PDB file of C-alpha atoms and ligand atoms in Angstrom:
ATOM      1  CA  MET A   1       0.111  -0.132  -0.162  1.00  0.00           C
ATOM      2  CA  LEU A   2       0.860   3.440  -1.172  1.00  0.00           C
ATOM      3  CA  ILE A   3       1.357   6.487   1.300  1.00  0.00           C
ATOM      4  CA  LEU A   4       2.111   9.046  -0.334  1.00  0.00           C
ATOM      5  CA  LEU A   5       2.977  12.145   2.419  1.00  0.00           C
ATOM      6  CA  LYS A   6       2.118  15.789   1.378  1.00  0.00           C
ATOM      7  CA  HIS A   7       3.444  18.123   3.698  1.00  0.00           C
ATOM      8  CA  PRO A   8       4.486  20.954   2.323  1.00  0.00           C
ATOM      9  CA  LEU A   9       7.794  21.231   4.346  1.00  0.00           C
ATOM     10  CA  LEU A  10       8.684  18.069   2.596  1.00  0.00           C
ATOM     11  CA  THR A  11       7.604  19.430  -0.399  1.00  0.00           C
ATOM     12  CA  HIS A  12       9.467  22.492  -0.170  1.00  0.00           C
ATOM     13  CA  LYS A  13      12.871  20.577   0.959  1.00  0.00           C
ATOM     14  CA  LEU A  14      12.087  18.506  -1.772  1.00  0.00           C
ATOM     15  CA  THR A  15      11.787  21.104  -3.933  1.00  0.00           C
ATOM     16  CA  GLN A  16      16.254  21.765  -2.391  1.00  0.00           C
ATOM     17  CA  LEU A  17      16.603  17.816  -3.158  1.00  0.00           C
ATOM     18  CA  ARG A  18      15.843  18.434  -7.147  1.00  0.00           C
ATOM     19  CA  ARG A  19      17.566  21.366  -7.949  1.00  0.00           C
ATOM     20  CA  LYS A  20      20.518  20.776  -9.474  1.00  0.00           C
ATOM     21  CA  GLU A  21      22.818  23.554  -8.556  1.00  0.00           C
ATOM     22  CA  THR A  22      22.475  22.302  -5.147  1.00  0.00           C
ATOM     23  CA  SER A  23      25.865  21.114  -3.032  1.00  0.00           C
ATOM     24  CA  THR A  24      26.802  17.899  -1.295  1.00  0.00           C
ATOM     25  CA  LYS A  25      26.410  19.481   1.908  1.00  0.00           C
ATOM     26  CA  ASP A  26      22.769  20.861   1.568  1.00  0.00           C
ATOM     27  CA  PHE A  27      21.352  17.918  -0.310  1.00  0.00           C
ATOM     28  CA  ARG A  28      23.133  15.639   2.760  1.00  0.00           C
ATOM     29  CA  GLU A  29      21.598  18.716   5.196  1.00  0.00           C
ATOM     30  CA  THR A  30      18.078  19.111   3.229  1.00  0.00           C
ATOM     31  CA  LEU A  31      18.072  14.395   2.859  1.00  0.00           C
ATOM     32  CA  ASP A  32      19.025  14.165   6.353  1.00  0.00           C
ATOM     33  CA  GLU A  33      15.745  16.577   6.935  1.00  0.00           C
ATOM     34  CA  ILE A  34      13.762  15.227   4.593  1.00  0.00           C
ATOM     35  CA  ALA A  35      13.814  11.655   6.471  1.00  0.00           C
ATOM     36  CA  GLY A  36      13.156  12.536  10.178  1.00  0.00           C
ATOM     37  CA  LEU A  37      10.365  14.716   9.042  1.00  0.00           C
ATOM     38  CA  MET A  38       8.933  11.496   6.991  1.00  0.00           C
ATOM     39  CA  ALA A  39       9.585   9.884  10.228  1.00  0.00           C
ATOM     40  CA  TYR A  40       6.822  11.390  12.463  1.00  0.00           C
ATOM     41  CA  GLU A  41       4.572   9.915   9.995  1.00  0.00           C
ATOM     42  CA  VAL A  42       5.782   6.552   8.962  1.00  0.00           C
ATOM     43  CA  THR A  43       5.029   6.544  12.995  1.00  0.00           C
ATOM     44  CA  ASN A  44       2.069   7.109  13.423  1.00  0.00           C
ATOM     45  CA  ASP A  45       1.111   3.715  14.276  1.00  0.00           C
ATOM     46  CA  LEU A  46       3.364   2.298  16.394  1.00  0.00           C
ATOM     47  CA  PRO A  47       1.917  -0.125  18.810  1.00  0.00           C
ATOM     48  CA  LEU A  48       2.303   1.255  22.756  1.00  0.00           C
ATOM     49  CA  ASN A  49       2.662  -0.474  25.993  1.00  0.00           C
ATOM     50  CA  ILE A  50       0.220   1.446  28.482  1.00  0.00           C
ATOM     51  CA  ILE A  51       2.018   1.849  31.439  1.00  0.00           C
ATOM     52  CA  THR A  52       2.000   3.640  35.041  1.00  0.00           C
ATOM     53  CA  ILE A  53       4.728   5.935  36.369  1.00  0.00           C
ATOM     54  CA  ASN A  54       5.372   7.989  38.706  1.00  0.00           C
ATOM     55  CA  THR A  55       5.297  11.992  37.757  1.00  0.00           C
ATOM     56  CA  PRO A  56       6.647  14.313  40.390  1.00  0.00           C
ATOM     57  CA  LEU A  57       2.944  14.633  41.655  1.00  0.00           C
ATOM     58  CA  SER A  58       1.555  11.644  41.033  1.00  0.00           C
ATOM     59  CA  ILE A  59       0.941   8.319  39.398  1.00  0.00           C
ATOM     60  CA  CYS A  60      -0.038   8.909  35.545  1.00  0.00           C
ATOM     61  CA  GLN A  61      -0.909   6.107  33.367  1.00  0.00           C
ATOM     62  CA  THR A  62       1.187   6.714  29.885  1.00  0.00           C
ATOM     63  CA  GLY A  63       2.278   5.210  26.465  1.00  0.00           C
ATOM     64  CA  GLU A  64       5.775   3.990  25.957  1.00  0.00           C
ATOM     65  CA  LEU A  65       6.784   2.397  22.632  1.00  0.00           C
ATOM     66  CA  ALA A  66       6.661  -1.750  22.570  1.00  0.00           C
ATOM     67  CA  MET A  67       8.710  -2.659  19.737  1.00  0.00           C
ATOM     68  CA  ASP A  68      11.968  -2.515  18.964  1.00  0.00           C
ATOM     69  CA  ILE A  69      12.669  -0.450  15.790  1.00  0.00           C
ATOM     70  CA  VAL A  70      15.433  -1.902  13.337  1.00  0.00           C
ATOM     71  CA  LEU A  71      16.186   0.581  10.394  1.00  0.00           C
ATOM     72  CA  VAL A  72      17.948  -0.932   7.182  1.00  0.00           C
ATOM     73  CA  PRO A  73      19.752   1.155   4.891  1.00  0.00           C
ATOM     74  CA  VAL A  74      20.077   0.117   1.278  1.00  0.00           C
ATOM     75  CA  LEU A  75      23.961   1.288   0.013  1.00  0.00           C
ATOM     76  CA  ARG A  76      25.183   3.688  -0.814  1.00  0.00           C
ATOM     77  CA  ALA A  77      22.355   6.226  -0.212  1.00  0.00           C
ATOM     78  CA  GLY A  78      20.344   5.217   1.900  1.00  0.00           C
ATOM     79  CA  LEU A  79      23.055   6.026   4.303  1.00  0.00           C
ATOM     80  CA  GLY A  80      21.868   9.716   4.171  1.00  0.00           C
ATOM     81  CA  MET A  81      17.954   8.600   6.129  1.00  0.00           C
ATOM     82  CA  VAL A  82      20.359   7.047   9.169  1.00  0.00           C
ATOM     83  CA  ASP A  83      20.891  10.137  11.663  1.00  0.00           C
ATOM     84  CA  GLY A  84      16.994  12.142  10.835  1.00  0.00           C
ATOM     85  CA  ILE A  85      15.683   8.633  11.823  1.00  0.00           C
ATOM     86  CA  THR A  86      17.866   8.233  14.641  1.00  0.00           C
ATOM     87  CA  LYS A  87      17.419  11.600  16.107  1.00  0.00           C
ATOM     88  CA  LEU A  88      13.909  10.645  16.592  1.00  0.00           C
ATOM     89  CA  LEU A  89      14.170   7.241  17.439  1.00  0.00           C
ATOM     90  CA  PRO A  90      17.490   7.082  18.872  1.00  0.00           C
ATOM     91  CA  SER A  91      17.501   3.072  20.618  1.00  0.00           C
ATOM     92  CA  ALA A  92      16.432   1.892  17.196  1.00  0.00           C
ATOM     93  CA  LYS A  93      19.240  -0.343  15.631  1.00  0.00           C
ATOM     94  CA  VAL A  94      20.528  -0.366  12.186  1.00  0.00           C
ATOM     95  CA  GLY A  95      21.327  -3.376   9.874  1.00  0.00           C
ATOM     96  CA  HIS A  96      23.028  -2.637   6.649  1.00  0.00           C
ATOM     97  CA  ILE A  97      22.239  -3.706   3.018  1.00  0.00           C
ATOM     98  CA  GLY A  98      24.860  -3.056   0.266  1.00  0.00           C
ATOM     99  CA  MET A  99      23.364  -3.273  -3.523  1.00  0.00           C
ATOM    100  CA  TYR A 100      24.201  -1.193  -6.668  1.00  0.00           C
ATOM    101  CA  ARG A 101      22.491  -1.530  -9.606  1.00  0.00           C
ATOM    102  CA  ASP A 102      23.906  -3.567 -12.827  1.00  0.00           C
ATOM    103  CA  HIS A 103      24.255  -0.656 -15.732  1.00  0.00           C
ATOM    104  CA  THR A 104      23.239  -2.431 -18.483  1.00  0.00           C
ATOM    105  CA  THR A 105      20.559  -5.090 -16.798  1.00  0.00           C
ATOM    106  CA  LEU A 106      18.962  -2.827 -14.022  1.00  0.00           C
ATOM    107  CA  GLU A 107      19.354  -5.803 -11.426  1.00  0.00           C
ATOM    108  CA  PRO A 108      20.272  -5.274  -8.124  1.00  0.00           C
ATOM    109  CA  LEU A 109      23.940  -7.192  -6.991  1.00  0.00           C
ATOM    110  CA  THR A 110      23.930  -7.518  -3.424  1.00  0.00           C
ATOM    111  CA  TYR A 111      27.317  -7.498  -1.861  1.00  0.00           C
ATOM    112  CA  TYR A 112      27.045  -6.779   1.948  1.00  0.00           C
ATOM    113  CA  THR A 113      24.643  -7.260   4.523  1.00  0.00           C
ATOM    114  CA  LYS A 114      24.781  -7.519   8.621  1.00  0.00           C
ATOM    115  CA  LEU A 115      21.282  -7.290  10.507  1.00  0.00           C
ATOM    116  CA  PRO A 116      20.556  -7.484  13.544  1.00  0.00           C
ATOM    117  CA  ASP A 117      19.246 -10.377  15.333  1.00  0.00           C
ATOM    118  CA  ASN A 118      15.466 -10.421  16.339  1.00  0.00           C
ATOM    119  CA  LEU A 119      14.318  -9.492  13.530  1.00  0.00           C
ATOM    120  CA  GLN A 120      10.645 -10.886  13.596  1.00  0.00           C
ATOM    121  CA  ASP A 121       9.723  -9.233  16.636  1.00  0.00           C
ATOM    122  CA  ALA A 122      11.021  -6.303  15.724  1.00  0.00           C
ATOM    123  CA  ILE A 123       9.243  -3.345  13.032  1.00  0.00           C
ATOM    124  CA  VAL A 124      11.750  -3.041  10.124  1.00  0.00           C
ATOM    125  CA  MET A 125      12.199   0.112   7.676  1.00  0.00           C
ATOM    126  CA  VAL A 126      13.873  -0.255   4.992  1.00  0.00           C
ATOM    127  CA  LEU A 127      15.589   3.290   3.869  1.00  0.00           C
ATOM    128  CA  ASP A 128      16.747   4.386   0.069  1.00  0.00           C
ATOM    129  CA  PRO A 129      15.858   7.571  -1.247  1.00  0.00           C
ATOM    130  CA  MET A 130      15.359   6.218  -5.113  1.00  0.00           C
ATOM    131  CA  LEU A 131      12.738   3.694  -5.392  1.00  0.00           C
ATOM    132  CA  ALA A 132      13.014   3.100  -9.023  1.00  0.00           C
ATOM    133  CA  THR A 133      11.959   0.087 -11.090  1.00  0.00           C
ATOM    134  CA  GLY A 134      11.643  -1.095  -7.290  1.00  0.00           C
ATOM    135  CA  GLY A 135      14.054  -3.640  -8.526  1.00  0.00           C
ATOM    136  CA  SER A 136      16.806  -2.731  -5.329  1.00  0.00           C
ATOM    137  CA  SER A 137      13.853  -2.464  -2.234  1.00  0.00           C
ATOM    138  CA  GLY A 138      12.109  -5.704  -3.087  1.00  0.00           C
ATOM    139  CA  ALA A 139      15.512  -7.313  -3.613  1.00  0.00           C
ATOM    140  CA  ALA A 140      16.124  -5.478   0.355  1.00  0.00           C
ATOM    141  CA  ILE A 141      12.797  -6.637   1.009  1.00  0.00           C
ATOM    142  CA  LYS A 142      13.581 -10.267   0.142  1.00  0.00           C
ATOM    143  CA  VAL A 143      17.024 -10.656   2.384  1.00  0.00           C
ATOM    144  CA  LEU A 144      14.575  -8.757   5.190  1.00  0.00           C
ATOM    145  CA  LYS A 145      12.040 -11.932   5.177  1.00  0.00           C
ATOM    146  CA  ASP A 146      14.465 -14.227   4.352  1.00  0.00           C
ATOM    147  CA  ASN A 147      16.078 -13.195   8.010  1.00  0.00           C
ATOM    148  CA  GLY A 148      12.723 -12.965   9.363  1.00  0.00           C
ATOM    149  CA  ALA A 149      11.388  -9.874   9.183  1.00  0.00           C
ATOM    150  CA  LYS A 150       7.729 -10.125   9.981  1.00  0.00           C
ATOM    151  CA  THR A 151       6.592  -5.878   9.799  1.00  0.00           C
ATOM    152  CA  ILE A 152       8.454  -3.784   7.003  1.00  0.00           C
ATOM    153  CA  LYS A 153       7.919  -0.692   6.257  1.00  0.00           C
ATOM    154  CA  LEU A 154       9.819   1.184   3.038  1.00  0.00           C
ATOM    155  CA  VAL A 155      10.778   4.491   3.279  1.00  0.00           C
ATOM    156  CA  CYS A 156      11.326   6.601  -0.072  1.00  0.00           C
ATOM    157  CA  VAL A 157      11.430   9.806  -0.743  1.00  0.00           C
ATOM    158  CA  ILE A 158      11.062   9.866  -4.396  1.00  0.00           C
ATOM    159  CA  GLY A 159       8.529   7.007  -6.653  1.00  0.00           C
ATOM    160  CA  VAL A 160       7.992   5.913  -9.345  1.00  0.00           C
ATOM    161  CA  PRO A 161       4.828   3.915 -10.573  1.00  0.00           C
ATOM    162  CA  GLU A 162       6.391   1.185 -11.613  1.00  0.00           C
ATOM    163  CA  GLY A 163       8.430   1.046  -8.841  1.00  0.00           C
ATOM    164  CA  VAL A 164       5.478   0.952  -5.844  1.00  0.00           C
ATOM    165  CA  ARG A 165       3.525  -1.070  -8.638  1.00  0.00           C
ATOM    166  CA  LYS A 166       6.281  -3.940  -8.383  1.00  0.00           C
ATOM    167  CA  ILE A 167       6.422  -4.119  -4.151  1.00  0.00           C
ATOM    168  CA  GLU A 168       2.382  -3.510  -4.459  1.00  0.00           C
ATOM    169  CA  HIS A 169       2.444  -6.353  -6.180  1.00  0.00           C
ATOM    170  CA  ASP A 170       6.171  -8.505  -4.796  1.00  0.00           C
ATOM    171  CA  HIS A 171       5.742  -7.671  -1.356  1.00  0.00           C
ATOM    172  CA  PRO A 172       2.303  -6.442  -0.400  1.00  0.00           C
ATOM    173  CA  ASP A 173       2.009  -6.890   3.112  1.00  0.00           C
ATOM    174  CA  VAL A 174       4.191  -3.855   3.222  1.00  0.00           C
ATOM    175  CA  GLN A 175       3.622  -0.442   3.050  1.00  0.00           C
ATOM    176  CA  ILE A 176       5.242   2.127   0.921  1.00  0.00           C
ATOM    177  CA  TYR A 177       6.195   5.538   2.178  1.00  0.00           C
ATOM    178  CA  LEU A 178       6.913   8.531  -0.345  1.00  0.00           C
ATOM    179  CA  ALA A 179       7.388  11.941  -0.065  1.00  0.00           C
ATOM    180  CA  GLY A 180       7.163  11.996  -4.336  1.00  0.00           C
ATOM    181  CA  LEU A 181       5.765  10.350  -7.071  1.00  0.00           C
ATOM    182  CA  ASP A 182       7.190  11.214 -10.443  1.00  0.00           C
ATOM    183  CA  GLU A 183       5.942  10.529 -13.762  1.00  0.00           C
ATOM    184  CA  ARG A 184       8.942   7.409 -15.073  1.00  0.00           C
ATOM    185  CA  LEU A 185      11.550   5.889 -15.980  1.00  0.00           C
ATOM    186  CA  ASN A 186      14.181   7.606 -18.558  1.00  0.00           C
ATOM    187  CA  GLU A 187      15.981   4.436 -21.399  1.00  0.00           C
ATOM    188  CA  LYS A 188      18.747   4.315 -17.694  1.00  0.00           C
ATOM    189  CA  GLY A 189      16.078   3.155 -15.228  1.00  0.00           C
ATOM    190  CA  TYR A 190      16.063   7.125 -13.685  1.00  0.00           C
ATOM    191  CA  ILE A 191      13.673   8.911 -12.301  1.00  0.00           C
ATOM    192  CA  LEU A 192      12.044  12.111 -14.210  1.00  0.00           C
ATOM    193  CA  PRO A 193      11.980  14.382 -13.113  1.00  0.00           C
ATOM    194  CA  GLY A 194      13.685  12.921 -10.117  1.00  0.00           C
ATOM    195  CA  LEU A 195      17.198  14.552  -8.216  1.00  0.00           C
ATOM    196  CA  GLY A 196      19.691  12.480 -10.365  1.00  0.00           C
ATOM    197  CA  ASP A 197      21.719   9.957  -9.078  1.00  0.00           C
ATOM    198  CA  ALA A 198      20.883  10.172  -5.004  1.00  0.00           C
ATOM    199  CA  GLY A 199      24.809   7.929  -4.136  1.00  0.00           C
ATOM    200  CA  ASP A 200      26.509  10.215  -6.205  1.00  0.00           C
ATOM    201  CA  ARG A 201      24.754  13.804  -5.153  1.00  0.00           C
ATOM    202  CA  LEU A 202      25.436  12.731  -1.452  1.00  0.00           C
ATOM    203  CA  PHE A 203      28.833  11.473  -1.871  1.00  0.00           C
ATOM    204  CA  GLY A 204      30.044  14.097  -4.228  1.00  0.00           C
ATOM    205  CA  THR A 205      31.489  11.266  -6.513  1.00  0.00           C
TER     206      THR A 205
HETATM  207  C1  PRP B 301      20.221   3.624  -6.709  1.00  0.00           C
HETATM  208  C2  PRP B 301      19.218   4.144  -5.115  1.00  0.00           C
HETATM  209  C3  PRP B 301      18.318   2.749  -4.942  1.00  0.00           C
HETATM  210  C4  PRP B 301      18.500   1.964  -6.281  1.00  0.00           C
HETATM  211  C5  PRP B 301      16.355   2.550  -7.138  1.00  0.00           C
HETATM  212  O1  PRP B 301      21.999   2.800  -6.142  1.00  0.00           O
HETATM  213  O2  PRP B 301      20.140   4.701  -4.371  1.00  0.00           O
HETATM  214  O3  PRP B 301      18.784   1.614  -4.574  1.00  0.00           O
HETATM  215  O4  PRP B 301      19.300   2.823  -7.042  1.00  0.00           O
HETATM  216  O5  PRP B 301      16.870   2.353  -8.396  1.00  0.00           O
HETATM  217  P1  PRP B 301      16.011   0.793  -8.926  1.00  0.00           P
HETATM  218  O6  PRP B 301      14.283   1.100  -8.362  1.00  0.00           O
HETATM  219  O7  PRP B 301      16.311   0.815 -10.092  1.00  0.00           O
HETATM  220  O8  PRP B 301      16.418  -0.544  -8.211  1.00  0.00           O
HETATM  221  P2  PRP B 301      22.985   2.382  -7.050  1.00  0.00           P
HETATM  222  O9  PRP B 301      22.290   1.387  -7.891  1.00  0.00           O
HETATM  223  O10 PRP B 301      23.013   3.670  -8.023  1.00  0.00           O
HETATM  224  O11 PRP B 301      23.748   2.589  -6.142  1.00  0.00           O
HETATM  225  P3  PRP B 301      24.255   3.802  -5.669  1.00  0.00           P
HETATM  226  O12 PRP B 301      23.621   4.000  -4.293  1.00  0.00           O
HETATM  227  O13 PRP B 301      25.785   2.511  -4.370  1.00  0.00           O
HETATM  228  O14 PRP B 301      25.260   3.874  -6.381  1.00  0.00           O
HETATM  229  N1  URA B 302      18.714   5.761  -8.810  1.00  0.00           N
HETATM  230  C1  URA B 302      18.887   6.920  -8.277  1.00  0.00           C
HETATM  231  O1  URA B 302      20.194   6.907  -7.533  1.00  0.00           O
HETATM  232  N2  URA B 302      18.216   7.733  -8.930  1.00  0.00           N
HETATM  233  C2  URA B 302      17.602   7.464  -9.771  1.00  0.00           C
HETATM  234  O2  URA B 302      16.831   8.184 -10.575  1.00  0.00           O
HETATM  235  C3  URA B 302      17.491   6.244 -10.344  1.00  0.00           C
HETATM  236  C4  URA B 302      17.768   5.004  -9.404  1.00  0.00           C
END
């Protein structure tokens, strides 16, 4: 299921990210801020345990997060979303999946996987700014499911209908969050209008 986030602050920051004159420094800072704003929305259905605590004046029935959160950035560009979210969720664990698209086939190739234990008891958020063909995100979700993950949210910044359809078809249980739904892919598999190569813009390569 696609959840398209439309907050004006998100749109404003996404405009900054898209501009070709945005520097590496500004791209990095803005992606971080966008991830934080998205996290606020992505976490709005997290389950709570109801607990009783003491305030300085009285007892109080209140809530605390019931489940562990695991963030899984897809390398490289997903790394640019981690800090923005851990500012809100400082106890989140972070796994990593290294993947790049073969330039001719656009198929994702996995070169690294390191995940925390107990994925089955956690809410797992896959982080990748770009959902193009959906190959990379779909493959990352499969790795997580193979490692026991049951509740997965895919948090991307920009996507296209083709990539959304692929995830919805292959992983109908996964909620997909986007801040922008663009038109289409070009002949090289880049999102139009998009923002270019997210990893290159984030790391200045
Ligand atoms: C980019 C992006 C996604 C992927 C999206 O990574 O960060 O992971 O492409 O495309 P897809 O939906 O068609 O799979 P890239 O392969 O450029 O690797 P990099 O981040 O290491 O540069
Ligand atoms: N990966 C990117 O970094 N950008 C795109 O537009 C598509 C895939």
